[in-house]
Tab-separated table of C-alpha atoms in Angstrom:
chain	number	residue	atom	x	y	z
A	19	MET	CA	-3.450	-16.763	32.049
A	20	ILE	CA	-0.873	-19.497	31.975
A	21	SER	CA	-3.316	-21.306	33.804
A	22	THR	CA	-5.959	-20.327	30.523
A	23	PHE	CA	-3.695	-21.562	27.693
A	24	ARG	CA	-3.029	-24.818	29.324
A	25	ASN	CA	-6.771	-26.026	29.307
A	26	ALA	CA	-6.532	-24.668	26.000
A	27	TRP	CA	-4.307	-26.686	24.790
A	28	LYS	CA	-6.132	-30.088	26.357
A	29	ILE	CA	-8.607	-28.949	23.661
A	30	PRO	CA	-7.802	-30.686	20.485
A	31	ASN	CA	-9.703	-28.018	18.679
A	32	LEU	CA	-8.770	-25.316	20.157
A	33	ARG	CA	-4.678	-27.641	19.902
A	34	LYS	CA	-4.753	-27.336	16.838
A	35	LYS	CA	-6.186	-23.365	16.453
A	36	MET	CA	-2.870	-22.388	18.620
A	37	ILE	CA	-1.051	-24.600	16.340
A	38	PHE	CA	-1.962	-23.431	13.304
A	39	THR	CA	-1.158	-20.181	14.800
A	40	LEU	CA	2.710	-20.708	15.406
A	41	LEU	CA	3.220	-21.993	12.762
A	42	MET	CA	1.714	-18.692	10.823
A	43	LEU	CA	4.369	-16.565	13.017
A	44	LEU	CA	7.210	-18.952	11.867
A	45	VAL	CA	6.556	-17.884	8.350
A	46	TYR	CA	6.430	-14.582	8.955
A	47	ARG	CA	9.519	-15.292	10.955
A	48	LEU	CA	11.314	-16.635	8.136
A	49	GLY	CA	9.911	-14.559	5.505
A	50	SER	CA	12.180	-11.613	7.786
A	51	HIS	CA	14.881	-12.583	6.419
A	52	ILE	CA	14.943	-12.707	3.274
A	53	PRO	CA	16.781	-9.950	1.766
A	54	VAL	CA	15.121	-7.891	-0.928
A	55	PRO	CA	17.126	-8.576	-3.770
A	56	TYR	CA	19.392	-6.560	-5.341
A	57	MET	CA	19.904	-4.467	-2.755
A	58	ASN	CA	22.958	-4.239	-1.009
A	59	ALA	CA	22.660	-5.007	3.230
A	60	GLN	CA	25.769	-2.492	4.449
A	61	VAL	CA	24.712	0.635	2.538
A	62	VAL	CA	20.752	-0.134	4.329
A	63	GLN	CA	22.420	-0.517	7.829
A	64	LYS	CA	24.784	2.238	7.744
A	65	LEU	CA	21.529	4.475	6.119
A	66	PHE	CA	19.334	3.580	8.688
A	67	ASN	CA	21.827	4.033	11.256
A	68	GLY	CA	22.763	7.554	10.483
A	69	ALA	CA	21.134	10.172	11.610
A	70	ASN	CA	17.961	9.694	10.168
A	71	GLN	CA	16.652	6.672	11.404
A	72	SER	CA	14.702	8.275	14.608
A	73	VAL	CA	11.956	8.776	11.491
A	74	PHE	CA	11.368	5.034	11.003
A	75	ALA	CA	12.394	3.818	15.038
A	76	LEU	CA	9.111	3.055	15.451
A	77	ILE	CA	8.186	0.872	12.845
A	78	ASP	CA	11.449	-0.790	12.015
A	79	LEU	CA	10.180	-1.968	15.832
A	80	MET	CA	6.205	-2.931	15.124
A	81	SER	CA	8.291	-5.021	11.853
A	82	GLY	CA	10.810	-6.977	13.795
A	83	GLY	CA	13.934	-5.449	12.524
A	84	SER	CA	12.861	-6.017	8.523
A	85	LEU	CA	12.829	-2.134	7.113
A	86	SER	CA	16.401	-1.798	8.976
A	87	ASN	CA	17.583	-5.092	7.411
A	88	TYR	CA	15.125	-4.669	4.282
A	89	THR	CA	14.108	-8.027	4.014
A	90	ILE	CA	11.043	-8.678	2.079
A	91	PHE	CA	8.642	-7.564	4.912
A	92	ALA	CA	10.525	-3.777	5.192
A	93	ALA	CA	6.791	-2.441	4.601
A	94	ASN	CA	4.930	-4.819	7.167
A	95	ILE	CA	2.104	-5.514	7.542
A	96	TYR	CA	1.030	-1.258	7.938
A	97	PRO	CA	-0.275	-0.810	4.494
A	98	TYR	CA	-3.120	-2.264	5.229
A	99	ILE	CA	-3.649	-1.020	8.856
A	100	THR	CA	-3.436	2.417	6.365
A	101	ALA	CA	-5.713	1.222	4.188
A	102	SER	CA	-8.052	0.243	7.105
A	103	ILE	CA	-7.752	3.283	8.443
A	104	VAL	CA	-8.908	4.971	4.855
A	105	LEU	CA	-11.798	3.067	4.535
A	106	GLN	CA	-13.538	3.725	8.106
A	107	LEU	CA	-12.631	7.662	7.463
A	108	LEU	CA	-14.565	7.199	4.044
A	109	THR	CA	-17.055	5.325	5.167
A	110	ILE	CA	-18.389	7.889	7.505
A	111	ALA	CA	-17.950	11.003	4.683
A	112	ILE	CA	-19.100	8.641	0.728
A	113	PRO	CA	-23.026	7.762	1.891
A	114	SER	CA	-22.597	5.045	-0.921
A	115	LEU	CA	-19.780	3.229	1.550
A	116	GLU	CA	-21.748	3.821	4.274
A	117	ALA	CA	-24.915	1.983	2.757
A	118	LEU	CA	-22.396	-1.089	2.147
A	119	ALA	CA	-21.017	-1.586	5.846
A	120	LYS	CA	-25.351	-1.632	6.450
A	121	GLU	CA	-25.328	-4.603	4.495
A	122	GLY	CA	-23.947	-6.982	7.164
A	123	GLU	CA	-21.597	-9.825	6.319
A	124	THR	CA	-21.573	-9.443	2.641
A	125	GLY	CA	-20.945	-5.488	2.530
A	126	ARG	CA	-18.284	-6.166	4.900
A	127	LYS	CA	-17.235	-8.094	2.799
A	128	THR	CA	-17.347	-5.754	-0.241
A	129	ILE	CA	-15.364	-3.398	1.353
A	130	ALA	CA	-12.579	-5.668	2.772
A	131	LYS	CA	-11.731	-6.660	-0.434
A	132	TYR	CA	-11.650	-2.863	-1.737
A	133	THR	CA	-9.214	-2.947	2.091
A	134	ARG	CA	-6.677	-4.937	0.309
A	135	TYR	CA	-6.900	-3.693	-3.162
A	136	LEU	CA	-5.640	-0.196	-1.336
A	137	ALA	CA	-3.429	-1.461	0.730
A	138	ILE	CA	-1.285	-2.831	-1.961
A	139	VAL	CA	-1.822	0.387	-4.171
A	140	ILE	CA	-0.128	1.670	-0.464
A	141	ALA	CA	2.642	-0.706	-0.425
A	142	LEU	CA	3.927	-0.111	-4.176
A	143	VAL	CA	3.706	3.332	-3.308
A	144	GLN	CA	5.662	3.051	-0.017
A	145	ALA	CA	8.310	0.232	-1.864
A	146	LEU	CA	8.643	2.982	-4.100
A	147	GLY	CA	9.710	5.657	-1.814
A	148	TYR	CA	12.563	3.034	0.319
A	149	SER	CA	14.017	2.069	-2.509
A	150	PHE	CA	14.588	4.909	-4.697
A	151	GLY	CA	14.492	7.465	-2.034
A	152	PHE	CA	15.410	6.801	1.657
A	153	PHE	CA	18.284	3.716	0.439
A	154	GLY	CA	18.188	4.932	-2.628
A	155	LYS	CA	21.825	4.913	-2.606
A	156	ALA	CA	21.489	0.327	-1.852
A	157	VAL	CA	20.252	-0.080	-4.861
A	158	MET	CA	22.673	-2.081	-7.344
A	159	ALA	CA	19.924	-2.792	-10.633
A	160	THR	CA	20.636	-1.574	-13.392
A	161	ASN	CA	18.114	-2.407	-15.489
A	162	PHE	CA	14.095	-1.905	-15.254
A	163	ILE	CA	13.614	-5.942	-14.910
A	164	GLU	CA	15.766	-5.575	-12.207
A	165	LYS	CA	13.910	-2.433	-10.413
A	166	ALA	CA	10.553	-4.153	-10.225
A	167	VAL	CA	12.079	-7.011	-8.396
A	168	VAL	CA	13.156	-4.506	-6.426
A	169	VAL	CA	9.526	-3.511	-6.054
A	170	LEU	CA	7.225	-6.030	-6.178
A	171	SER	CA	9.645	-7.917	-3.835
A	172	ILE	CA	8.465	-5.952	-1.120
A	173	VAL	CA	4.498	-5.478	-2.667
A	174	ALA	CA	4.554	-9.383	-2.622
A	175	GLY	CA	6.324	-9.614	0.546
A	176	THR	CA	3.006	-6.647	2.535
A	177	ALA	CA	0.634	-9.152	0.411
A	178	PHE	CA	1.747	-12.425	1.773
A	179	LEU	CA	1.455	-10.504	5.344
A	180	ILE	CA	-2.797	-9.652	4.575
A	181	TRP	CA	-2.800	-13.028	3.664
A	182	ILE	CA	-1.120	-14.841	7.379
A	183	GLY	CA	-2.936	-12.431	9.381
A	184	GLU	CA	-6.905	-13.379	7.652
A	185	GLN	CA	-5.873	-16.635	7.402
A	186	ILE	CA	-4.626	-16.819	11.652
A	187	THR	CA	-7.959	-14.555	11.674
A	188	GLU	CA	-10.481	-17.517	10.505
A	189	HIS	CA	-8.192	-20.270	11.148
A	190	GLY	CA	-6.449	-20.191	14.797
A	191	ILE	CA	-6.619	-17.408	17.977
A	192	GLY	CA	-6.882	-14.245	17.450
A	193	ASN	CA	-6.857	-11.346	15.249
A	194	GLY	CA	-4.409	-12.048	13.022
A	195	ILE	CA	-2.622	-9.262	11.991
A	196	SER	CA	-2.946	-7.950	15.462
A	197	ILE	CA	-1.139	-10.718	16.434
A	198	ILE	CA	2.202	-9.837	13.482
A	199	ILE	CA	2.504	-6.910	14.536
A	200	PHE	CA	2.514	-8.227	18.330
A	201	ALA	CA	5.344	-10.801	17.105
A	202	GLY	CA	7.302	-8.010	15.262
A	203	ILE	CA	7.903	-6.786	18.597
A	204	VAL	CA	8.326	-9.053	20.850
A	205	THR	CA	11.323	-10.358	18.360
A	206	ARG	CA	13.155	-7.417	19.137
A	207	PHE	CA	13.193	-6.508	22.606
A	208	PRO	CA	15.965	-9.492	23.397
A	209	LYS	CA	17.952	-6.842	21.011
A	210	ASP	CA	17.303	-3.843	22.109
A	211	ILE	CA	18.396	-5.474	26.018
A	212	ALA	CA	21.505	-6.936	24.746
A	213	GLN	CA	22.029	-3.561	23.329
A	214	SER	CA	21.210	-2.255	26.649
A	215	ILE	CA	23.556	-4.136	28.787
A	216	ALA	CA	26.470	-3.905	25.923
A	217	LEU	CA	26.190	0.547	26.237
A	218	VAL	CA	25.983	-0.103	30.696
A	219	LYS	CA	29.295	-2.767	30.383
A	220	ALA	CA	30.854	0.062	27.862
A	221	GLY	CA	30.575	2.973	30.328
A	222	ARG	CA	28.292	4.565	27.662
A	223	ALA	CA	25.508	4.217	30.072
A	224	ASN	CA	24.457	3.943	33.948
A	225	PRO	CA	23.732	0.954	35.404
A	226	ILE	CA	21.405	2.721	37.530
A	227	PHE	CA	19.410	3.756	35.177
A	228	LEU	CA	18.748	0.646	33.847
A	229	ALA	CA	17.470	-0.751	36.914
A	230	LEU	CA	15.446	1.810	36.704
A	231	PHE	CA	14.520	0.855	33.643
A	232	LEU	CA	13.549	-2.817	34.147
A	233	LEU	CA	10.658	-0.831	37.438
A	234	ILE	CA	10.274	1.588	34.870
A	235	VAL	CA	8.708	-1.066	32.546
A	236	ILE	CA	6.992	-3.102	35.355
A	237	GLY	CA	4.877	-0.459	36.104
A	238	ILE	CA	4.523	0.619	32.768
A	239	ILE	CA	2.874	-3.208	32.320
A	240	PHE	CA	0.368	-2.182	34.850
A	241	PHE	CA	-0.565	1.253	34.143
A	242	VAL	CA	-1.443	-0.040	30.061
A	243	VAL	CA	-3.431	-3.184	31.419
A	244	THR	CA	-5.428	-0.543	33.981
A	245	LEU	CA	-5.714	1.660	31.369
A	246	ASN	CA	-7.380	-0.984	28.688
A	247	GLU	CA	-9.393	-2.560	31.300
A	248	GLY	CA	-10.662	0.400	32.866
A	249	GLU	CA	-14.697	1.596	31.596
A	250	ARG	CA	-17.510	3.124	32.651
A	251	ARG	CA	-20.609	1.123	32.919
A	252	ILE	CA	-23.821	3.331	32.317
A	253	PRO	CA	-27.112	1.334	33.260
A	254	VAL	CA	-29.969	0.706	30.994
A	255	GLN	CA	-33.251	-0.783	31.557
A	256	TYR	CA	-35.845	-2.134	28.661
A	257	ALA	CA	-39.502	-1.999	28.925
A	258	LYS	CA	-41.932	-4.408	28.850
A	259	ARG	CA	-43.782	-4.460	26.200
A	260	VAL	CA	-46.324	-7.615	25.003
A	261	VAL	CA	-45.859	-9.572	20.766
A	262	GLY	CA	-49.282	-11.503	20.574
A	263	ARG	CA	-49.125	-13.570	23.611
A	264	LYS	CA	-45.674	-13.289	24.643
A	265	MET	CA	-43.800	-11.174	26.908
A	266	TYR	CA	-40.707	-9.264	25.753
A	267	GLY	CA	-38.006	-6.790	27.437
A	268	GLY	CA	-37.893	-6.011	31.198
A	269	GLN	CA	-34.332	-6.775	32.062
A	270	SER	CA	-31.477	-4.523	33.169
A	271	THR	CA	-27.786	-4.615	30.959
A	272	HIS	CA	-24.970	-2.081	30.843
A	273	ILE	CA	-23.854	0.148	28.399
A	274	PRO	CA	-19.158	-0.793	28.991
A	275	ILE	CA	-18.083	2.971	27.610
A	276	LYS	CA	-13.885	1.808	28.059
A	277	VAL	CA	-11.416	5.285	29.201
A	278	LEU	CA	-9.229	3.874	26.119
A	279	MET	CA	-11.935	3.339	23.299
A	280	THR	CA	-9.486	4.622	19.983
A	281	GLY	CA	-6.928	2.260	21.368
A	282	VAL	CA	-3.494	3.202	19.696
A	283	MET	CA	-4.947	4.652	16.385
A	284	PRO	CA	-4.285	8.571	18.296
A	285	MET	CA	-0.698	8.068	18.293
A	286	ILE	CA	-0.693	6.176	15.143
A	287	PHE	CA	-2.353	9.256	13.436
A	288	ALA	CA	0.018	11.565	15.345
A	289	SER	CA	3.582	10.264	14.694
A	290	SER	CA	2.929	10.010	11.137
A	291	ILE	CA	1.892	13.913	10.836
A	292	VAL	CA	5.320	14.858	13.991
A	293	ALA	CA	7.605	12.510	11.179
A	294	ILE	CA	6.292	14.581	8.380
A	295	PRO	CA	9.812	17.624	8.767
A	296	ALA	CA	11.525	14.833	9.515
A	297	THR	CA	10.611	12.932	5.967
A	298	PHE	CA	10.823	15.963	4.571
A	299	ALA	CA	15.018	16.321	5.715
A	300	MET	CA	15.281	13.132	4.286
A	301	PHE	CA	14.932	13.957	0.644
A	302	THR	CA	16.381	17.704	0.511
A	303	ARG	CA	19.945	17.651	-0.816
A	304	ASN	CA	20.094	21.801	1.118
A	305	GLU	CA	22.658	20.630	4.774
A	306	SER	CA	21.401	23.759	5.151
A	307	THR	CA	17.713	23.121	5.377
A	308	LYS	CA	17.881	19.413	6.216
A	309	ASN	CA	19.876	20.477	9.841
A	310	PHE	CA	17.603	23.364	10.357
A	311	ILE	CA	14.727	20.999	10.427
A	312	LEU	CA	16.410	18.172	12.162
A	313	LYS	CA	17.504	20.649	15.392
A	314	TYR	CA	13.763	22.341	15.368
A	315	PHE	CA	11.509	19.869	14.324
A	316	THR	CA	12.831	16.648	15.876
A	317	THR	CA	13.702	15.039	18.576
A	318	GLN	CA	17.510	15.784	17.963
A	319	GLY	CA	17.816	19.008	18.974
A	320	THR	CA	16.763	20.419	22.182
A	321	VAL	CA	14.103	22.583	21.351
A	322	GLY	CA	13.268	20.236	18.285
A	323	THR	CA	12.372	17.720	21.069
A	324	ILE	CA	10.092	20.284	23.405
A	325	LEU	CA	8.122	21.205	19.801
A	326	TYR	CA	8.043	17.770	19.295
A	327	ILE	CA	6.166	16.426	22.327
A	328	VAL	CA	3.657	19.004	22.479
A	329	LEU	CA	3.070	18.732	18.652
A	330	THR	CA	2.461	15.401	20.375
A	331	VAL	CA	0.429	15.261	23.071
A	332	LEU	CA	-1.911	18.469	21.247
A	333	LEU	CA	-2.383	16.007	18.484
A	334	ILE	CA	-2.997	13.112	20.015
A	335	VAL	CA	-5.872	14.296	22.160
A	336	PHE	CA	-7.490	15.940	18.994
A	337	PHE	CA	-6.912	12.283	17.009
A	338	THR	CA	-9.030	10.727	20.248
A	339	TYR	CA	-12.277	13.078	20.571
A	340	PHE	CA	-12.589	12.782	16.555
A	341	TYR	CA	-11.577	8.946	16.813
A	342	THR	CA	-13.902	8.347	19.613
A	343	SER	CA	-16.684	10.580	17.401
A	344	ILE	CA	-16.456	8.241	14.511
A	345	GLN	CA	-16.588	4.439	16.455
A	346	PHE	CA	-19.148	6.028	19.297
A	347	ASN	CA	-22.361	7.611	17.738
A	348	THR	CA	-24.361	8.652	20.723
A	349	VAL	CA	-27.153	10.027	18.650
A	350	GLU	CA	-27.168	6.535	16.597
A	351	TYR	CA	-27.122	5.269	19.828
A	352	SER	CA	-29.799	7.058	21.357
A	353	LYS	CA	-32.237	6.040	18.836
A	354	GLN	CA	-31.781	2.052	18.381
A	355	MET	CA	-32.241	2.097	22.400
A	356	GLN	CA	-35.983	4.396	22.040
A	357	GLN	CA	-36.395	1.962	19.075
A	358	ASN	CA	-35.607	-0.848	21.337
A	359	GLY	CA	-37.931	0.330	24.598
A	360	GLY	CA	-34.439	0.988	26.236
A	361	PHE	CA	-33.717	4.065	28.672
A	362	ILE	CA	-30.549	4.784	30.962
A	363	PRO	CA	-32.999	5.461	34.335
A	364	GLY	CA	-33.066	9.103	35.129
A	365	ILE	CA	-32.648	10.391	31.901
A	366	ARG	CA	-35.196	10.741	29.350
A	367	SER	CA	-35.457	9.378	26.199
A	368	GLY	CA	-34.234	10.246	22.444
A	369	LYS	CA	-31.839	14.060	22.646
A	370	PRO	CA	-31.531	13.416	26.829
A	371	THR	CA	-30.190	10.436	26.321
A	372	SER	CA	-27.097	11.307	23.436
A	373	GLU	CA	-26.859	14.609	25.550
A	374	TYR	CA	-25.457	12.645	29.195
A	375	LEU	CA	-24.053	9.811	26.892
A	376	GLN	CA	-22.151	12.873	25.160
A	377	ARG	CA	-20.910	14.544	28.848
A	378	THR	CA	-20.188	10.887	30.148
A	379	VAL	CA	-17.909	9.943	26.817
A	380	ASN	CA	-15.904	13.712	26.808
A	381	ARG	CA	-15.694	12.793	30.866
A	382	LEU	CA	-13.967	9.466	29.925
A	383	VAL	CA	-11.733	11.100	27.061
A	384	PHE	CA	-9.757	13.094	27.951
A	385	PRO	CA	-7.677	11.477	30.776
A	386	GLY	CA	-7.565	8.689	27.844
A	387	ALA	CA	-6.571	11.051	25.705
A	388	ILE	CA	-3.892	12.484	28.912
A	389	ALA	CA	-2.908	8.939	29.186
A	390	LEU	CA	-1.905	7.734	26.074
A	391	ALA	CA	0.143	11.588	25.865
A	392	ILE	CA	2.615	10.162	28.851
A	393	LEU	CA	2.666	6.545	26.938
A	394	ALA	CA	3.753	8.330	23.812
A	395	ILE	CA	6.856	10.931	24.765
A	396	LEU	CA	7.500	8.658	28.139
A	397	PRO	CA	10.211	6.352	25.822
A	398	ILE	CA	11.447	9.782	24.190
A	399	LEU	CA	12.165	11.616	27.836
A	400	LEU	CA	13.671	8.470	28.929
A	401	ASN	CA	16.058	8.328	25.968
A	402	LYS	CA	17.355	11.471	26.715
A	403	ILE	CA	17.872	10.451	30.395
A	404	SER	CA	20.123	7.559	30.204
A	405	GLY	CA	20.348	7.131	26.793
A	406	LEU	CA	19.342	4.141	26.481
A	407	PRO	CA	16.896	2.221	23.280
A	408	PHE	CA	13.391	2.508	25.602
A	409	ALA	CA	11.434	0.335	22.982
A	410	PHE	CA	9.321	-0.884	25.817
A	411	GLY	CA	6.725	2.194	26.197
A	412	GLY	CA	4.232	4.120	24.311
A	413	THR	CA	2.995	2.803	21.314
A	414	SER	CA	4.672	-1.050	21.910
A	415	MET	CA	3.721	-1.345	25.274
A	416	ILE	CA	-0.099	-0.882	24.789
A	417	ILE	CA	-0.104	-3.017	21.541
A	418	VAL	CA	1.440	-6.282	22.860
A	419	VAL	CA	-0.304	-6.141	26.075
A	420	GLY	CA	-3.448	-5.760	24.229
A	421	VAL	CA	-3.336	-8.550	22.127
A	422	ILE	CA	-2.316	-10.985	24.338
A	423	LEU	CA	-5.821	-9.738	26.294
A	424	GLU	CA	-7.455	-10.178	23.337
A	425	THR	CA	-6.103	-13.466	22.769
A	426	THR	CA	-6.570	-14.249	26.552
A	427	ARG	CA	-10.545	-13.678	26.565
A	428	THR	CA	-10.418	-15.366	23.125
A	429	LEU	CA	-9.674	-18.030	24.050
A	430	GLU	CA	-11.860	-17.791	27.858
A	431	GLN	CA	-14.846	-17.592	25.561
A	432	GLN	CA	-14.182	-20.827	23.703
A	433	LEU	CA	-13.604	-22.303	27.405
A	434	LEU	CA	-16.691	-21.353	29.025
A	435	MET	CA	-18.086	-22.189	25.517
A	436	ARG	CA	-16.835	-25.660	27.029
A	437	HIS	CA	-17.756	-25.530	29.994
A	438	TYR	CA	-14.532	-24.507	31.732
A	439	LYS	CA	-13.603	-22.146	34.074
A	440	GLY	CA	-10.550	-20.257	33.180
A	441	PHE	CA	-10.238	-17.310	34.597
A	442	LEU	CA	-13.600	-17.525	36.718
A	443	LYS	CA	-13.344	-17.733	40.473
A	444	LYS	CA	-16.378	-18.637	41.689
């Protein structure tokens, strides 16, 4: 990986893209330190560090601490991600959007425009909820204009991040949205490491757990890389056909079916649902109701932790199957193969091919779903056992490793186009 980045740096065009990406990330990190006007930072920290902070812990981790510090990037890029997921689901449900998605580049640009509009609406709702809901006691605004400034600061921050992400995708290296999330997670790692060491020095955590902590981190990285790279290759043969005086087809290829086809989406869906009770507890004023919810439906109580883990595993398995069926339509895939004269050796074209692909996908989905579930609950279990803030697991590690692999592949493809070998060793 280091040699790939070094070789890419030697090419002027790629060097410009890499510098542009770094500059955009620098702007992002500078913006992450600009506080929202008319908000009491000390009250925000006190509210966030209270008993209910675990609800927003993952969001704060991925935003690089922007939520706990309540900066203009408090909502981060997640309204755009949520909007993208909603548009993908609506594309399947609404025929007009499905037709638009099949129109090529023009349709994709229109859907991207709809996604931006929906992201702004979601950011507005989140800004209102954060500012005058959970962090309501920290608001120092006294009139409508000041309150509007508080909300619009967060909405504008999200809109600016969407623009930065699109600029990185177009003029930089890799997927801009993924790289922004990656940068937010990585910037929190030093703080979490320092916090863990401080807990050990203060005698509040066992130093043996810190040593095991480092070994587990290495194991998680290896596990996530294996999970991201694992795939089943199904051979496909294309029949020869004559068109005019030319002969087409006859070549052999394969269908790569990845073990983790859905990425981190099932974890995001599952975590959103299991966080509903705790979110409700934040806004209820009845202390007995709040304590009941926190004890039995969050990780603060023993019973709640068990129930939380069981629900998380079940929801991740469900959403993994659901999202895979959306991404990989075996019926459509088999139809396209049949129209292009392709077939799987030993399998008849049409419905038998579709059924064979579905069986193969189902065999891969289950271990992938269980692996995702393990990564999701691992930080919870390790935190309960060791008392250390274990942020190097689950969703965060999948995103970090996935972005590194994706960016490396992008650079490798650029190098291959310029006759560099990169990772390819003969």
